[in-house]
Amino acid sequence: GEKMADSVYQIIESKTEGLLAIDQMIASAAHRLSIFDEDPVHLREHGFGAPSRVAALRQYLLGNRQRQLVLVLHEVRAIESEVPRLVALVGHFSSQFAVRRTVGRAREAHDPMVLADRHSIWHHLHIGHPRSVLSMNDPEDCQPRAERFEDILESSEAVSVGSTAGL
C-alpha cells in the first residue's frame, strides 16, 4: 500500500498535544468521524465539552449532509451534565450523529480513539496513561485500528441522549 505524501506518525506524551491531535482528526474527516471513549467524564477530559470543539464538530456536520459522526461509549449516564453542548448537537443532527453504548465483549476496550474516515487516527493506548499516538493520512497504518473500531461498533447498541434520557 502507498502512504499518502503528507503522512505523519507521532507519539504524543502530553494531554495538551492529544487535544490538538483530536482537533486535527475533526479537521481532516470528510465522510465519517468515529469516536470511542469510556464515558462522558473521559469524553469531557478529551475536550468534547469545549465550545470550540463542539463548533468544529458542527462545522464538520454542516459541511455535507452525508457526513456521519459515530460516538461509542461504555457508559452514557451523566452525558447531559458532562458535555451538554455535545448533547445539544446530537439533537440538531440526529440523522448524522449516532450515540451508541457498548455491550458484550466491546466493554473490555480501554483505548479511546478518534478516527477520521479510514486514513487518520488519534489513539489513546490506555486510559490510565497520558501517552497516545497520532497517525495522519496513512490508511495502511490506520487499517487495524479502524477494524478495531468496527469491532467495538458491532458490539454496541443505539441509545437516545438528550431530552428523553432519564424519564
Backbone as numpy.savetxt, mean C-alpha at the origin, in Angstrom:
# Nx Ny Nz CAx CAy CAz Cx Cy Cz
15.22 -11.15 -18.53 14.41 -9.94 -18.53 15.25 -8.68 -18.53
14.72 -7.62 -19.07 15.45 -6.36 -19.15 15.12 -5.47 -17.97
16.14 -4.90 -17.39 15.90 -3.85 -16.40 15.53 -2.59 -17.17
14.65 -1.78 -16.59 14.34 -0.51 -17.20 15.55 0.42 -16.97
15.74 1.38 -17.87 16.94 2.22 -17.85 17.13 2.94 -16.51
16.01 3.31 -15.89 16.11 4.11 -14.67 15.83 3.27 -13.42
16.20 1.99 -13.45 15.93 1.15 -12.29 16.84 1.53 -11.12
16.30 1.38 -9.91 17.01 1.75 -8.68 16.77 0.65 -7.66
17.81 0.29 -6.91 17.63 -0.62 -5.78 18.34 0.01 -4.60
17.61 0.15 -3.49 18.15 0.88 -2.36 17.71 0.22 -1.05
18.67 0.01 -0.15 18.35 -0.42 1.22 18.10 0.85 2.02
16.99 0.90 2.72 16.60 2.09 3.46 16.67 1.80 4.95
17.41 2.63 5.68 17.62 2.38 7.11 16.73 3.25 8.00
16.22 4.35 7.47 15.46 5.27 8.33 13.98 5.32 7.94
13.17 5.65 8.93 11.73 5.77 8.71 11.42 6.91 7.73
12.16 8.02 7.88 11.93 9.19 7.01 12.14 8.84 5.54
13.24 8.13 5.26 13.50 7.71 3.88 12.42 6.74 3.40
11.94 5.91 4.31 10.87 4.97 3.97 9.62 5.71 3.52
9.28 6.79 4.24 8.10 7.58 3.88 8.27 8.19 2.49
9.48 8.66 2.19 9.75 9.22 0.86 9.63 8.15 -0.22
10.09 6.93 0.11 10.00 5.83 -0.86 8.54 5.50 -1.18
7.68 5.54 -0.15 6.25 5.28 -0.38 5.68 6.37 -1.30
6.07 7.62 -1.06 5.63 8.71 -1.95 6.04 8.43 -3.40
7.25 7.89 -3.58 7.72 7.57 -4.94 6.86 6.47 -5.58
6.40 5.51 -4.76 5.54 4.45 -5.28 4.25 5.06 -5.83
3.66 5.96 -5.06 2.40 6.58 -5.46 2.59 7.37 -6.75
3.71 8.11 -6.82 3.98 8.94 -7.99 4.24 8.10 -9.25
4.71 6.86 -9.07 5.09 6.07 -10.25 4.03 5.05 -10.67
2.94 4.93 -9.91 1.89 3.98 -10.27 1.01 4.54 -11.39
0.73 3.70 -12.38 -0.12 4.13 -13.49 -1.45 3.38 -13.51
-1.48 2.15 -12.97 -2.67 1.31 -13.09 -3.20 0.82 -11.75
-2.31 0.25 -10.93 -2.76 -0.27 -9.64 -1.72 0.00 -8.57
-2.17 0.56 -7.48 -1.35 0.77 -6.31 -1.82 -0.25 -5.27
-0.90 -1.10 -4.82 -1.24 -2.18 -3.89 -0.53 -1.93 -2.57
-1.29 -1.93 -1.49 -0.72 -1.65 -0.17 -1.08 -2.79 0.77
-0.08 -3.34 1.45 -0.34 -4.29 2.52 0.29 -3.75 3.79
-0.48 -3.74 4.87 0.05 -3.32 6.16 -0.65 -4.09 7.26
-0.10 -3.98 8.48 -0.64 -4.73 9.61 -2.03 -4.24 10.02
-2.12 -2.93 10.31 -3.33 -2.37 10.91 -3.31 -0.85 10.73
-4.40 -0.17 11.11 -4.46 1.28 10.91 -3.37 2.07 11.63
-2.90 1.59 12.78 -1.83 2.29 13.50 -0.55 2.29 12.66
-0.17 1.13 12.12 1.02 1.05 11.28 0.82 1.83 9.97
-0.40 1.81 9.46 -0.72 2.56 8.25 -0.45 4.06 8.49
-0.89 4.54 9.66 -0.64 5.94 10.02 0.87 6.18 10.17
1.58 5.25 10.82 3.02 5.40 10.99 3.75 5.41 9.64
3.16 4.74 8.66 3.75 4.73 7.31 3.27 5.92 6.48
2.62 6.89 7.11 2.32 8.16 6.48 0.94 8.31 5.85
0.09 7.29 6.00 -1.19 7.32 5.28 -2.27 8.17 5.96
-1.90 8.83 7.06 -2.83 9.76 7.69 -2.52 11.20 7.31
-1.36 11.41 6.71 -0.90 12.78 6.41 -1.70 13.39 5.26
-2.10 14.67 5.41 -2.86 15.34 4.34 -2.16 15.28 2.98
-0.83 15.45 2.97 -0.10 15.45 1.69 -0.17 14.07 1.03
-0.10 13.00 1.83 -0.16 11.63 1.29 -1.55 11.36 0.72
-2.58 11.74 1.47 -3.95 11.51 1.01 -4.23 12.32 -0.26
-3.67 13.54 -0.33 -3.81 14.37 -1.53 -3.16 13.68 -2.74
-2.00 13.06 -2.51 -1.31 12.35 -3.60 -2.12 11.15 -4.07
-2.73 10.44 -3.13 -3.58 9.29 -3.49 -4.82 9.76 -4.25
-5.38 10.89 -3.84 -6.53 11.47 -4.53 -6.16 11.80 -5.97
-4.99 12.43 -6.17 -4.54 12.78 -7.51 -4.34 11.54 -8.37
-3.78 10.50 -7.76 -3.59 9.24 -8.47 -4.94 8.70 -8.96
-5.93 8.67 -8.07 -7.25 8.12 -8.43 -7.97 9.00 -9.45
-7.81 10.30 -9.33 -8.46 11.22 -10.26 -7.83 11.16 -11.65
-6.57 10.74 -11.72 -5.83 10.74 -12.98 -6.45 9.87 -14.06
-7.14 8.81 -13.64 -7.73 7.88 -14.60 -8.76 7.04 -13.86
-9.99 6.97 -14.39 -11.07 6.24 -13.70 -10.81 4.74 -13.63
-9.85 4.24 -14.45 -9.52 2.82 -14.44 -8.52 2.46 -13.34
-7.90 3.47 -12.74 -6.87 3.21 -11.73 -7.46 2.57 -10.48
-6.71 1.62 -9.94 -7.16 0.89 -8.76 -6.21 1.15 -7.59
-6.79 1.20 -6.40 -6.03 1.27 -5.16 -6.54 0.13 -4.29
-5.64 -0.79 -3.93 -6.02 -1.95 -3.13 -5.26 -1.90 -1.82
-6.00 -1.87 -0.72 -5.40 -1.82 0.61 -5.79 -3.08 1.37
-4.79 -3.85 1.79 -5.04 -5.07 2.57 -4.43 -4.90 3.95
-5.24 -5.12 4.97 -4.79 -5.01 6.36 -5.13 -6.29 7.12
-4.36 -6.60 8.17 -4.76 -7.71 9.04 -5.97 -7.31 9.88
-5.96 -6.05 10.30 -7.00 -5.57 11.20 -7.47 -4.20 10.75
-8.79 -3.99 10.65 -9.30 -2.70 10.22 -9.93 -1.88 11.35
-10.08 -2.48 12.53 -10.64 -1.73 13.67 -9.84 -0.47 13.90
-10.54 0.61 14.21 -9.94 1.93 14.51 -9.41 2.64 13.26
-9.75 2.16 12.08 -9.27 2.83 10.87 -9.83 4.26 10.77
-11.08 4.47 11.22 -11.68 5.81 11.15 -10.94 6.79 12.05
-10.50 6.34 13.23 -9.81 7.26 14.14 -8.34 7.43 13.79
-7.70 6.40 13.24 -6.27 6.47 12.93 -5.99 7.23 11.62
-6.77 6.95 10.58 -6.52 7.58 9.27 -7.84 8.07 8.66
-8.48 9.05 9.34 -9.81 9.51 8.88 -9.83 10.04 7.45
-8.77 10.74 7.04 -8.74 11.29 5.68 -8.72 10.18 4.64
-7.99 9.10 4.96 -7.92 7.98 4.03 -9.30 7.32 3.90
-9.99 7.19 5.03 -11.33 6.59 5.02 -12.29 7.44 4.19
-12.17 8.77 4.30 -13.00 9.67 3.48 -12.74 9.44 2.00
-11.47 9.18 1.66 -11.10 8.93 0.27 -11.77 7.65 -0.25
-11.81 6.62 0.61 -12.49 5.37 0.23 -13.94 5.67 -0.14
-14.59 6.52 0.65 -15.98 6.88 0.39 -16.18 7.57 -0.94
-15.22 8.43 -1.32 -15.34 9.17 -2.57 -14.99 8.35 -3.80
-14.17 7.33 -3.62 -13.68 6.55 -4.76 -13.99 5.06 -4.57
-15.21 4.75 -4.12 -15.52 3.37 -3.74 -15.36 2.37 -4.88
-15.52 2.81 -6.13 -15.38 1.86 -7.25 -13.91 1.60 -7.59
-13.00 2.46 -7.11 -11.58 2.33 -7.43 -10.74 1.90 -6.24
-11.25 2.10 -5.03 -10.47 1.94 -3.81 -11.07 0.80 -2.98
-10.38 -0.33 -2.93 -10.87 -1.49 -2.19 -10.09 -1.66 -0.89
-10.80 -1.91 0.19 -10.16 -2.21 1.47 -10.50 -3.65 1.83
-9.48 -4.44 2.15 -9.66 -5.85 2.43 -8.94 -6.24 3.71
-9.45 -7.32 4.33 -8.85 -7.83 5.56 -8.39 -9.26 5.33
-7.19 -9.55 5.82 -6.63 -10.89 5.62 -7.41 -11.95 6.40
-7.44 -13.14 5.82 -8.00 -14.31 6.50 -7.00 -15.46 6.28
-7.09 -16.48 7.09 -6.27 -17.66 6.86 -4.78 -17.39 6.89
-4.07 -18.01 5.94 -2.60 -18.00 5.98 -1.99 -16.63 5.76
-2.70 -15.73 5.11 -2.15 -14.39 4.88 -1.91 -13.66 6.20
-2.58 -14.08 7.27 -2.42 -13.41 8.57 -1.02 -13.59 9.14
-0.24 -14.50 8.55 1.13 -14.72 9.01 2.12 -13.72 8.40
1.67 -12.90 7.47 2.56 -11.93 6.82 2.83 -10.74 7.74
4.10 -10.38 7.88 4.47 -9.23 8.71 5.47 -8.34 7.99
5.30 -8.19 6.69 6.23 -7.39 5.89 5.45 -6.40 5.02
5.07 -5.26 5.60 4.31 -4.28 4.84 4.97 -3.93 3.51
4.14 -3.64 2.52 4.67 -3.28 1.21 3.72 -2.34 0.48
4.29 -1.53 -0.40 3.52 -0.68 -1.30 4.08 -0.94 -2.69
3.20 -1.38 -3.57 3.60 -1.85 -4.90 2.97 -0.95 -5.96
3.81 -0.43 -6.85 3.32 0.37 -7.97 3.25 -0.52 -9.20
2.04 -0.77 -9.68 1.83 -1.69 -10.79 2.59 -2.98 -10.47
3.44 -3.44 -11.38 4.26 -4.60 -11.06 5.74 -4.30 -11.35
6.09 -2.99 -11.26 7.46 -2.62 -11.60 8.26 -2.03 -10.44
7.57 -1.51 -9.43 8.27 -0.84 -8.34 7.66 -1.22 -7.00
8.50 -1.31 -5.96 7.99 -1.68 -4.64 8.80 -1.04 -3.53
8.08 -0.68 -2.46 8.70 -0.38 -1.18 8.30 -1.54 -0.29
9.29 -2.19 0.34 9.03 -3.41 1.11 9.68 -3.28 2.47
8.86 -3.26 3.51 9.35 -3.22 4.89 9.53 -4.68 5.30
10.79 -5.08 5.47 11.09 -6.51 5.58 10.48 -7.15 6.83
10.42 -6.40 7.92 9.72 -6.90 9.11 9.28 -5.71 9.93
8.03 -5.77 10.39 7.41 -4.66 11.09 8.23 -4.21 12.30
9.01 -5.12 12.90 9.76 -4.78 14.10 11.07 -4.05 13.88
11.48 -3.88 12.63 12.77 -3.26 12.33 12.57 -2.14 11.32
13.39 -1.07 11.42 13.18 0.07 10.50 13.58 -0.21 9.06
14.45 -1.19 8.84 15.01 -1.39 7.49 13.93 -1.76 6.47
14.02 -1.14 5.32 13.12 -1.48 4.22 13.91 -1.42 2.92
13.26 -1.86 1.85 13.91 -1.92 0.54 13.06 -1.16 -0.47
13.74 -0.40 -1.32 13.07 0.27 -2.42 13.62 -0.30 -3.73
12.74 -0.78 -4.56 13.14 -1.26 -5.88 12.25 -0.56 -6.91
12.88 0.29 -7.73 12.13 1.11 -8.69 12.37 0.63 -10.12
11.29 0.53 -10.88 11.37 0.29 -12.32 12.17 -0.97 -12.65
11.91 -2.04 -11.90 12.60 -3.31 -12.12 11.58 -4.44 -11.98
10.80 -4.69 -13.05 9.73 -5.69 -12.98 10.23 -7.07 -12.57
11.46 -7.41 -12.98 11.98 -8.73 -12.67 12.25 -8.87 -11.17
12.88 -7.86 -10.59 13.13 -7.87 -9.15 11.81 -7.82 -8.39
10.86 -7.12 -8.94 9.56 -6.93 -8.30 8.70 -8.19 -8.32
8.90 -9.04 -9.30 7.97 -10.14 -9.54 7.68 -11.02 -8.32
8.72 -11.53 -7.62 8.41 -12.38 -6.47 7.60 -11.66 -5.39
7.89 -10.37 -5.19 7.15 -9.60 -4.19 5.74 -9.29 -4.67
5.60 -9.05 -5.95 4.26 -8.83 -6.52 3.42 -10.10 -6.35
4.05 -11.25 -6.58 3.34 -12.53 -6.39 2.98 -12.74 -4.93
3.88 -12.31 -4.04 3.59 -12.40 -2.60 2.36 -11.56 -2.26
2.30 -10.35 -2.82 1.13 -9.51 -2.57 -0.14 -10.20 -3.08
-0.07 -10.78 -4.27 -1.25 -11.47 -4.84 -1.70 -12.62 -3.94
-0.73 -13.34 -3.35 -1.08 -14.42 -2.42 -1.83 -13.88 -1.20
-1.32 -12.76 -0.67 -1.98 -12.12 0.48 -3.37 -11.65 0.09
-3.47 -11.04 -1.09 -4.76 -10.55 -1.58 -5.77 -11.69 -1.74
-5.31 -12.81 -2.27 -6.19 -13.98 -2.44 -6.75 -14.47 -1.12
-5.94 -14.33 -0.06 -6.35 -14.79 1.26 -6.90 -13.62 2.08
-7.81 -12.85 1.46 -8.40 -11.70 2.14 -9.87 -11.57 1.75
-10.60 -10.79 2.52 -12.03 -10.57 2.24 -12.32 -9.08 2.23
-13.33 -8.70 1.45 -13.72 -7.29 1.38 -14.32 -6.83 2.70
-14.01 -5.62 3.10 -14.65 -5.02 4.27 -15.13 -3.64 3.89
-16.18 -3.19 4.58 -16.63 -1.82 4.32 -16.13 -0.95 5.46
-15.56 0.19 5.11 -15.09 1.13 6.13 -15.82 2.44 5.90
-15.84 3.26 6.96 -16.52 4.53 6.83 -17.81 4.54 7.62
-18.83 5.18 7.04 -20.04 5.50 7.78 -20.76 4.30 8.40
-20.66 3.11 7.75 -21.44 1.98 8.26 -20.68 1.16 9.31
-19.35 1.38 9.43 -18.56 0.56 10.34 -19.00 0.75 11.78
-19.08 -0.33 12.51 -19.37 -0.27 13.93 -20.84 -0.20 14.28
-21.71 -0.18 13.28 -23.16 -0.14 13.57 -23.70 -1.53 13.84
